[in-house]
XYZ file of C-alpha atoms in Angstrom:
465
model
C -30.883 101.109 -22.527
C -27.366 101.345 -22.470
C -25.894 103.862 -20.333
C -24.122 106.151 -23.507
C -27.556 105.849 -25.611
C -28.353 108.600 -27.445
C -31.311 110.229 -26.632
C -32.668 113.272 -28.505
C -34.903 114.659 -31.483
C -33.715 115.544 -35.217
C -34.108 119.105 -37.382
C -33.210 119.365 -41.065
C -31.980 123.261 -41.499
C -34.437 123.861 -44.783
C -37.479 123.226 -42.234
C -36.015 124.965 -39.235
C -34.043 127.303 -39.645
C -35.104 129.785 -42.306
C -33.059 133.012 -43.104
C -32.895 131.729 -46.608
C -30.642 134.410 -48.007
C -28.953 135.596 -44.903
C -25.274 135.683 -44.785
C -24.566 135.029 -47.992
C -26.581 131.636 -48.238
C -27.370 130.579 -51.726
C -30.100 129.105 -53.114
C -31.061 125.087 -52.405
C -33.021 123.102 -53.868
C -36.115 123.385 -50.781
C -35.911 127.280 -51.637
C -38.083 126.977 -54.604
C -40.359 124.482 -53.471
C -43.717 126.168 -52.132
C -45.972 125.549 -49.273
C -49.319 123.400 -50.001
C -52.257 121.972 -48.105
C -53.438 118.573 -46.560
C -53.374 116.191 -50.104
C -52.342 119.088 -52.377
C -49.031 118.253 -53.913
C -45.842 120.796 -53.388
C -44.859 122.804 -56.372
C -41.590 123.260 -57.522
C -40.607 126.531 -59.505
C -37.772 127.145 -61.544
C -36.635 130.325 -59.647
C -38.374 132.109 -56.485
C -41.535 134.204 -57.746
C -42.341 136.730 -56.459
C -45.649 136.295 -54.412
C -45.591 132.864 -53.492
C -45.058 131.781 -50.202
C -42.014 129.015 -49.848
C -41.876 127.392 -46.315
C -38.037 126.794 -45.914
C -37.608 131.262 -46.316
C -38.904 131.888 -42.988
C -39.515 128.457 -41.382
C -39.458 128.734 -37.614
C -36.204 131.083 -37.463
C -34.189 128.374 -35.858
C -31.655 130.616 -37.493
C -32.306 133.209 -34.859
C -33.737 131.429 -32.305
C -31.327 128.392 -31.955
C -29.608 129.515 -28.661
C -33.662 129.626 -27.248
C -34.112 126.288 -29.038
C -31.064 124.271 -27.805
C -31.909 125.737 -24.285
C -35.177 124.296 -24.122
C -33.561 120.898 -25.599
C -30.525 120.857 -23.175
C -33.303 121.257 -20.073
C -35.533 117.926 -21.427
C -31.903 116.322 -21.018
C -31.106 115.577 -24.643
C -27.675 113.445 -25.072
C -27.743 114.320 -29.321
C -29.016 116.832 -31.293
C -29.321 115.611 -35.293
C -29.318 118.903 -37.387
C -28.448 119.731 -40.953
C -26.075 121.902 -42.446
C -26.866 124.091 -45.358
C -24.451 123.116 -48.269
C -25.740 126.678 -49.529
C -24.451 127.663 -46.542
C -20.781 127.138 -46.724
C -20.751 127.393 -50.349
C -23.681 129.194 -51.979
C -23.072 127.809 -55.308
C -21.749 124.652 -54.883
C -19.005 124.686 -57.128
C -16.937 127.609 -55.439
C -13.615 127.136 -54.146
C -13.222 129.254 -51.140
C -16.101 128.496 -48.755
C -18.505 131.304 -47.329
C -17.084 131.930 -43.700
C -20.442 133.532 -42.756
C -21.616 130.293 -42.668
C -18.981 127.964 -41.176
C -18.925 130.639 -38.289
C -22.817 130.029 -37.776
C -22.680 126.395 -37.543
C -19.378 127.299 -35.085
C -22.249 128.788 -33.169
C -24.899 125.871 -33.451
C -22.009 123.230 -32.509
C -20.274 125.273 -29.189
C -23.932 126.020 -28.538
C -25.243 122.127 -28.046
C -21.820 121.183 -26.394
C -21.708 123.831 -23.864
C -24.721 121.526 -22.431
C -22.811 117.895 -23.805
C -25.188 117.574 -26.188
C -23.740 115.231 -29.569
C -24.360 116.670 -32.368
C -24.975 114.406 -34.742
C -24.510 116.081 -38.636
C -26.151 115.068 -41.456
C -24.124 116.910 -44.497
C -27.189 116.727 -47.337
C -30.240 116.742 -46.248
C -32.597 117.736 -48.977
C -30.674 121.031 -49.551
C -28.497 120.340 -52.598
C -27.880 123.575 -54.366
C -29.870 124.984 -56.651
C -26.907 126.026 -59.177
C -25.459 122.725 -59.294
C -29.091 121.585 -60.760
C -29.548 124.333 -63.356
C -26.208 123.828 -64.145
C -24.908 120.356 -63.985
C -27.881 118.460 -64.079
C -27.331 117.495 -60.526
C -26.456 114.159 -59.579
C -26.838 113.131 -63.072
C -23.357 114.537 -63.084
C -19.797 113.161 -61.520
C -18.968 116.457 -60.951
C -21.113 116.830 -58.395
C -18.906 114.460 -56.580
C -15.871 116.577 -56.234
C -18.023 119.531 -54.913
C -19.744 117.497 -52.211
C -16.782 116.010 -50.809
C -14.522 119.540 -50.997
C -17.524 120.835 -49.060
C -17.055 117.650 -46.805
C -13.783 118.346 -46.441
C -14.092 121.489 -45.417
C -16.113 120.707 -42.951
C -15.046 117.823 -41.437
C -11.837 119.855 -40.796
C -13.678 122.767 -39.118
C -15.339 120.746 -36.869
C -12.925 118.054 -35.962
C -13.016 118.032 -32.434
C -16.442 119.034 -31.440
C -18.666 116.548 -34.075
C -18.108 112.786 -34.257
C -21.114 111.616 -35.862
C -22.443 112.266 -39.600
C -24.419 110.763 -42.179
C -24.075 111.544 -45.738
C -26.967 111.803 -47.500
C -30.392 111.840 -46.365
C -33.189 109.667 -47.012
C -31.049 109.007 -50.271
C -33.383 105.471 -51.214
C -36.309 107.879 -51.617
C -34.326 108.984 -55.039
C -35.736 105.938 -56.570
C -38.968 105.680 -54.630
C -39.923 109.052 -55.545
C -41.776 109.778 -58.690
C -39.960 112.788 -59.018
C -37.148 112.531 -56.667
C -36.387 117.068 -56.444
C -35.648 117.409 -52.595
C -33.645 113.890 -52.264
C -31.230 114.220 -55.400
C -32.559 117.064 -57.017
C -34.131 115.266 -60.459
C -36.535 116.432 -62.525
C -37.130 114.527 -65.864
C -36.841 115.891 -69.341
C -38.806 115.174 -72.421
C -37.348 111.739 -73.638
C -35.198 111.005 -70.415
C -35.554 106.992 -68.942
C -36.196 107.905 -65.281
C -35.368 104.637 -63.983
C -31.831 105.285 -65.614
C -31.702 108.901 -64.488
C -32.286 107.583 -60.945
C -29.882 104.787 -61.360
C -26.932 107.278 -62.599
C -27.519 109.754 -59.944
C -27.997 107.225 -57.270
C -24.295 105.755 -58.428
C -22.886 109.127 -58.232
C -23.941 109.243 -54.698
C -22.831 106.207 -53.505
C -19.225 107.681 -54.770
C -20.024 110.508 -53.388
C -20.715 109.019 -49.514
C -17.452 106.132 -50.461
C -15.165 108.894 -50.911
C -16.286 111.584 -48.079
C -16.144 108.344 -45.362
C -12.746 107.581 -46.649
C -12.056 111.353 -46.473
C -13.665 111.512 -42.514
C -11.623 108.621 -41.645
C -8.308 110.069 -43.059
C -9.076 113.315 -41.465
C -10.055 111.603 -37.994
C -9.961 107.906 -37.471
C -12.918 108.106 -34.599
C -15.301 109.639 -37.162
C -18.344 107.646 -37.474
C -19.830 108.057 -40.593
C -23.355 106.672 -41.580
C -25.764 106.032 -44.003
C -29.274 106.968 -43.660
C -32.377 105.823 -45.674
C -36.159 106.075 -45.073
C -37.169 102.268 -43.659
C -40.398 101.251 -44.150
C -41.453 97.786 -43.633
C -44.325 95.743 -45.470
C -46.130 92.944 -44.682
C -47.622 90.609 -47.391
C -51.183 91.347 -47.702
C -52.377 88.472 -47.600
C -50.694 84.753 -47.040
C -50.984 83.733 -50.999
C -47.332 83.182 -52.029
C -47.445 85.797 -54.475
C -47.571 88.483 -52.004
C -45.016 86.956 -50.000
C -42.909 87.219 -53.344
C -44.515 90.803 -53.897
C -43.131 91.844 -50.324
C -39.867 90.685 -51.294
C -39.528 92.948 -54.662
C -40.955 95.969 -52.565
C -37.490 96.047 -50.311
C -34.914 95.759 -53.187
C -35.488 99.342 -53.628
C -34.302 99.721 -50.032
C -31.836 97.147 -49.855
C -30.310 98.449 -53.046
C -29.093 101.484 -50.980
C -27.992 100.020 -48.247
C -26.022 97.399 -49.718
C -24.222 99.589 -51.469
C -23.485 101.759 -48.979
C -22.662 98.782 -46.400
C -21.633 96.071 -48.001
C -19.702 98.174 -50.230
C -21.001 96.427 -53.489
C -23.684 96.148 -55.903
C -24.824 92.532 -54.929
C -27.289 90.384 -56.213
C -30.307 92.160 -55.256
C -29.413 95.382 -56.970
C -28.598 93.461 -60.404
C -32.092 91.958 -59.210
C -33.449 95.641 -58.939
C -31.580 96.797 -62.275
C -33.175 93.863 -64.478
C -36.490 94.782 -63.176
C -36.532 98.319 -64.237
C -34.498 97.006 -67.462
C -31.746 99.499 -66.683
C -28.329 98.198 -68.081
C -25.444 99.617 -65.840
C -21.770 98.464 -65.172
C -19.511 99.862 -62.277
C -16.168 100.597 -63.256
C -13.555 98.456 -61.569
C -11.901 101.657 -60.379
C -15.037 102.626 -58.931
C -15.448 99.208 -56.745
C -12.646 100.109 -55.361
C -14.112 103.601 -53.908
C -17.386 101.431 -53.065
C -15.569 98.999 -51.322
C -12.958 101.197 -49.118
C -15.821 104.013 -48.472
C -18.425 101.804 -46.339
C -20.281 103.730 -43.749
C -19.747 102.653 -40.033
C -23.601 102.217 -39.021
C -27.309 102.325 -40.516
C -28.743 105.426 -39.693
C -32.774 105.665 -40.737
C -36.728 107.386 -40.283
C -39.399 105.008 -39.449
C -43.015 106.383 -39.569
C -45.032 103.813 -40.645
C -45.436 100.761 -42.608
C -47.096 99.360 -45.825
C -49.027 96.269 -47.924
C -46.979 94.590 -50.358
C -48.981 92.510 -52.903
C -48.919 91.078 -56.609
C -51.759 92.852 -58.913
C -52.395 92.069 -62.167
C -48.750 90.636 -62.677
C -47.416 94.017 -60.910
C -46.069 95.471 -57.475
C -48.579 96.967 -55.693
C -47.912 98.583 -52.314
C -50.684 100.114 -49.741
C -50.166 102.768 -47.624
C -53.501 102.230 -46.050
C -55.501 99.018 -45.820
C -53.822 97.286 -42.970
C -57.436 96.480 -40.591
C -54.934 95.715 -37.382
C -53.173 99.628 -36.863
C -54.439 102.800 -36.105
C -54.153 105.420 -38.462
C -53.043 109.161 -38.082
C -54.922 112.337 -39.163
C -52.486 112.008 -42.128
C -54.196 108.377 -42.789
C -50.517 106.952 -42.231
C -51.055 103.741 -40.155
C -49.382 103.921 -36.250
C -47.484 100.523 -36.428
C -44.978 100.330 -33.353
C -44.235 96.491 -34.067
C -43.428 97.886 -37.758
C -40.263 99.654 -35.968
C -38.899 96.367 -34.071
C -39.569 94.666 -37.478
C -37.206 97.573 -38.788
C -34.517 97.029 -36.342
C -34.202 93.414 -36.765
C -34.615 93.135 -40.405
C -31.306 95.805 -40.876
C -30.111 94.520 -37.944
C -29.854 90.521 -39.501
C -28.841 91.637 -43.037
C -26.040 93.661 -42.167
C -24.649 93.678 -38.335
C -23.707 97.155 -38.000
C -24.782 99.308 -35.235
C -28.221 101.254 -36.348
C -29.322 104.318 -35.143
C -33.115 105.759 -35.569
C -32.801 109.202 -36.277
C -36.426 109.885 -37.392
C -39.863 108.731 -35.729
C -42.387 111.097 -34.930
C -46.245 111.725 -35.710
C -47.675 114.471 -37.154
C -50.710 115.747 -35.485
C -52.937 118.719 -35.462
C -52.417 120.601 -31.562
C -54.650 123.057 -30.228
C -53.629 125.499 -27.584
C -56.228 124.783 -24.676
C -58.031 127.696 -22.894
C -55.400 127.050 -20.061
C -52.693 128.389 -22.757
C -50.977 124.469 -22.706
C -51.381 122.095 -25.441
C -52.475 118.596 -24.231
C -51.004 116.398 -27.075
C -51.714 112.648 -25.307
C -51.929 111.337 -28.486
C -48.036 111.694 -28.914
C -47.366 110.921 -25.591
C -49.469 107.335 -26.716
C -47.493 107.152 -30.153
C -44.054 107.397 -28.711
C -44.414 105.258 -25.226
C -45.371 102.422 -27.911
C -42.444 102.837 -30.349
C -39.719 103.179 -27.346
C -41.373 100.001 -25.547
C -41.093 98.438 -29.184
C -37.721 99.896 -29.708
C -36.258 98.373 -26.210
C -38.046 94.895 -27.242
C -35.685 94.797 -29.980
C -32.451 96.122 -28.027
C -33.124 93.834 -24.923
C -34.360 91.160 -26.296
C -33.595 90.824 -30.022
C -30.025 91.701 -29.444
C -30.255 94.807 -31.293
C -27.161 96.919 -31.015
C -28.589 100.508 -31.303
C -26.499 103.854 -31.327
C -29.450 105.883 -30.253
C -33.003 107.283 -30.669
C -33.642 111.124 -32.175
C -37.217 111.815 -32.440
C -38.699 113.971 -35.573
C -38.605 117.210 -34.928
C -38.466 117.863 -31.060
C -39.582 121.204 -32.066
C -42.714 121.778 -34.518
C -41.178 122.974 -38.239
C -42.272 123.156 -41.473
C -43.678 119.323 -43.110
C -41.095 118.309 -45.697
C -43.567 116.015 -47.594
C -46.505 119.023 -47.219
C -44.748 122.425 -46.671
C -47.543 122.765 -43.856
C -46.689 123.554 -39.938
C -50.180 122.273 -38.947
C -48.421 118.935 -39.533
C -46.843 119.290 -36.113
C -44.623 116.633 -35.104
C -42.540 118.283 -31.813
C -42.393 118.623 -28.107
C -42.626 122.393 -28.507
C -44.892 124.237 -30.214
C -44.326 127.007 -32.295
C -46.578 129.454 -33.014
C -47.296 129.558 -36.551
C -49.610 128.859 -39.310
C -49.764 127.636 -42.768
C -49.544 130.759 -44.826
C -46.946 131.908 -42.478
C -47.989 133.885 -39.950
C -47.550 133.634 -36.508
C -45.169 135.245 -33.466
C -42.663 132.270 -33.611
C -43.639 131.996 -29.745
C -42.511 128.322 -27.977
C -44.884 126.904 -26.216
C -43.837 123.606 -24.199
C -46.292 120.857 -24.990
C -47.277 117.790 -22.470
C -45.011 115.544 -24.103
C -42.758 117.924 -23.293
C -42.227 117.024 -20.169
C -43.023 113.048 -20.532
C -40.098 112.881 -22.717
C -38.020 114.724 -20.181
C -38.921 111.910 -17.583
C -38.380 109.176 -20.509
C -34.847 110.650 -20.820
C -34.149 111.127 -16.864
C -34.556 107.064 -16.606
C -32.738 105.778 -19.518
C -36.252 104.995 -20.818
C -37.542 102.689 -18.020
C -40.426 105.176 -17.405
C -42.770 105.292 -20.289
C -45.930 106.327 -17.858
């Protein structure tokens, strides 16, 4: 790889760092959202109740623990470090003026913190942690108000940190607002009685897209070497069989990726979103004042999660997409298939539509690990899963011509399962001692893969033994 690539692992701060109501902090959205089992599906309450356990409250105490944490990170060698902040954080609200200085001095903390060992921290300003007021309040992103409050929290940001963080990314995941049922952690949206949800989703996706335009023009005013990105989930699909409908039906399953992205990128709704907007017979017009902000606000690089990939095919008329199905891939306990060609795929298929530098800021596998009677955990299995997605991931940068920013891995450090609320789901190189219903000492435990990453990081990635 190229010698400034950026090697390192990714934390979102509702599944790390806890302390939920500490200094000040408001409420987010994740806050209300509790804790489930393997296949049960998370429930989201109105308000915290008392009794119910809610994973993000505690989570692994990355909120007092984080000088530990980013110790153990700095010795594997990391180059970046993607983390969250809290909006709730800096302003507990959302639609306060004067932000919480509890807060900003934390994530003053986190940031001297990584770069005392030049480790890049690499910000993503929403990630799944909109606040809770602006929901019950607003409506959320249904709203153009929101707008304003996101990018006078940008701003304040981006002007507290100027200096120490060059990298962001706006919004995360933010294509999963459509590909959601019920998109709650990526843009807040529940539907009411008598609500179109393809045209709530639309609305609030537009909003965002202003939302990201005007906070990169913002970064850029405040500090031309800003690099701002986008970041969506990116999961490829291959037609499930070689009938010419399902080469069709592959094609409809990415407009409700590329619709994000070309946005976001290209800085226009093109052809494939009007594409995407007559298909879910949702009438919408951008103002010609609001190209404008589209156009002048595109992100400087792709930033996304790959986990897996799916089936696309045509059924009875209809789009009909697998997760499961595929005979040639492994699967995980989770039953999500282990595809490591599906990320080269990823890389090139971004990579040809847009020609902007990409960055993989999610790729991980979540596995159950069992401490062995030697007191080490002996995760092979992820050793396995990552040596073939970094051999797949260098296939595309040496010999695809892929020009890649980096590689952070999800989470280098086991935390709380956004899709689950579980922390059996354990996806890091360090294992934290803690269970499902919360208990545990919050101990670190290095894993195996520990150190195989260390090594994988030591040689640039030439040594994936």
């Amino acid at each position: 790889m190229k010698e400034n690539f950026l090697w390192g692992g990714a934390l979102a701060a509702n599944q790390y760092e806890g302390a939920w109501n500490v200094d000040n902090k408001g409420e987010s959205i994740a806050d209300v959202v509790r804790g489930s089992k393997k296949g049960v599906p998370r429930i989201i309450d109105d308000e915290v109740k008392d009794g119910e356990y809610y994973p993000s409250h505690e989570a692994v105490d990355g909120y007092h623990h984080f000088k530990e944490d980013i110790a153990l990170l700095a010795e594997m060698g990391f180059k970046c470090v993607r983390f969250s902040i809290a909006w709730t954080r800096i302003f507990p609200n959302g639609d306060e003026n004067i932000p919480n200085e509890e807060g900003l001095k934390y994530y003053d903390r986190v940031i001297d913190e990584l770069r005392k060992y030049s480790i890049e921290p690499l910000v993503t300003l929403s990630h799944f942690e909109t606040p809770l007021n602006l929901v019950k309040k607003y409506g959320s992103w249904r709203s153009k108000k929101l707008i304003d409050f996101f990018v006078h929290y940008c701003d304040v940001v981006f002007k507290r940190y100027n200096g120490k963080v060059k990298y962001w990314l706006t919004f995360n995941e933010i294509n999963e607002t459509m590909n959601k049922e019920t998109p709650w952690l990526q843009a807040g949206l529940q539907f009411k009685p008598g609500e179109n949800p393809n045209e709530v989703k639309i609305i609030a996706s537009h909003n965002m897209f202003l939302a990201s335009a005007k906070a990169v023009i913002l970064g850029h005013q405040i500090n031309p070497t800003f690099k701002i990105g986008c970041m969506i989930q990116y999961t490829p699909a291959y037609a499930k069989t070689c009938s010419p409908e399902d080469a069709f039906a592959r094609r409809e399953y990415l407009l409700s990726n590329y619709y994000y992205t070309d946005v976001m990128v290209k800085g226009r709704y093109t052809n494939l979103c009007y594409t995407k907007l007559k298909r879910l017979n949702v009438n919408f017009e951008v103002p010609e004042d609001e190209k404008s902000i589209l156009e002048r606000g595109k992100t400087d690089f792709i930033a996304f999660s790959y986990y897996f990939t799916f089936l696309a095919s045509l059924k009875n008329g209809n789009l009909n997409i697998e997760h499961n199905g595929n005979p040639y891939v492994k699967k995980t306990q989770w039953d999500k298939p282990i595809d490591a060609m599906g990320l080269r795929i990823a890389l090139n298929e971004l990579y040809d539509r847009y020609e902007v530098p990409l960055f993989i800021v999610e790729n991980g596998i979540g596995a159950i690990d069992e401490i062995s009677v030697d007191g080490r955990i002996h995760d092979s299995y992820r050793i396995e899963y990552f040596r073939e997605h970094i051999h797949a991931m260098e296939e595309a940068v040496n010999n695809d011509f892929i020009d890649l920013m980096g590689y952070t891995t999800w989470g280098p450090i086991d935390i709380v399962s956004a899709g689950t609320g579980e922390m059996k789901k354990r996806y890091g190189f360090i294992y934290v001692d803690k269970d499902n219903e919360g208990n545990g000492t919050l101990k670190r435990i290095k894993k195996d893969s520990y150190y195989w990453y260390k090594k994988v990081i030591a040689s640039n990635g030439e040594d994936l033994n």
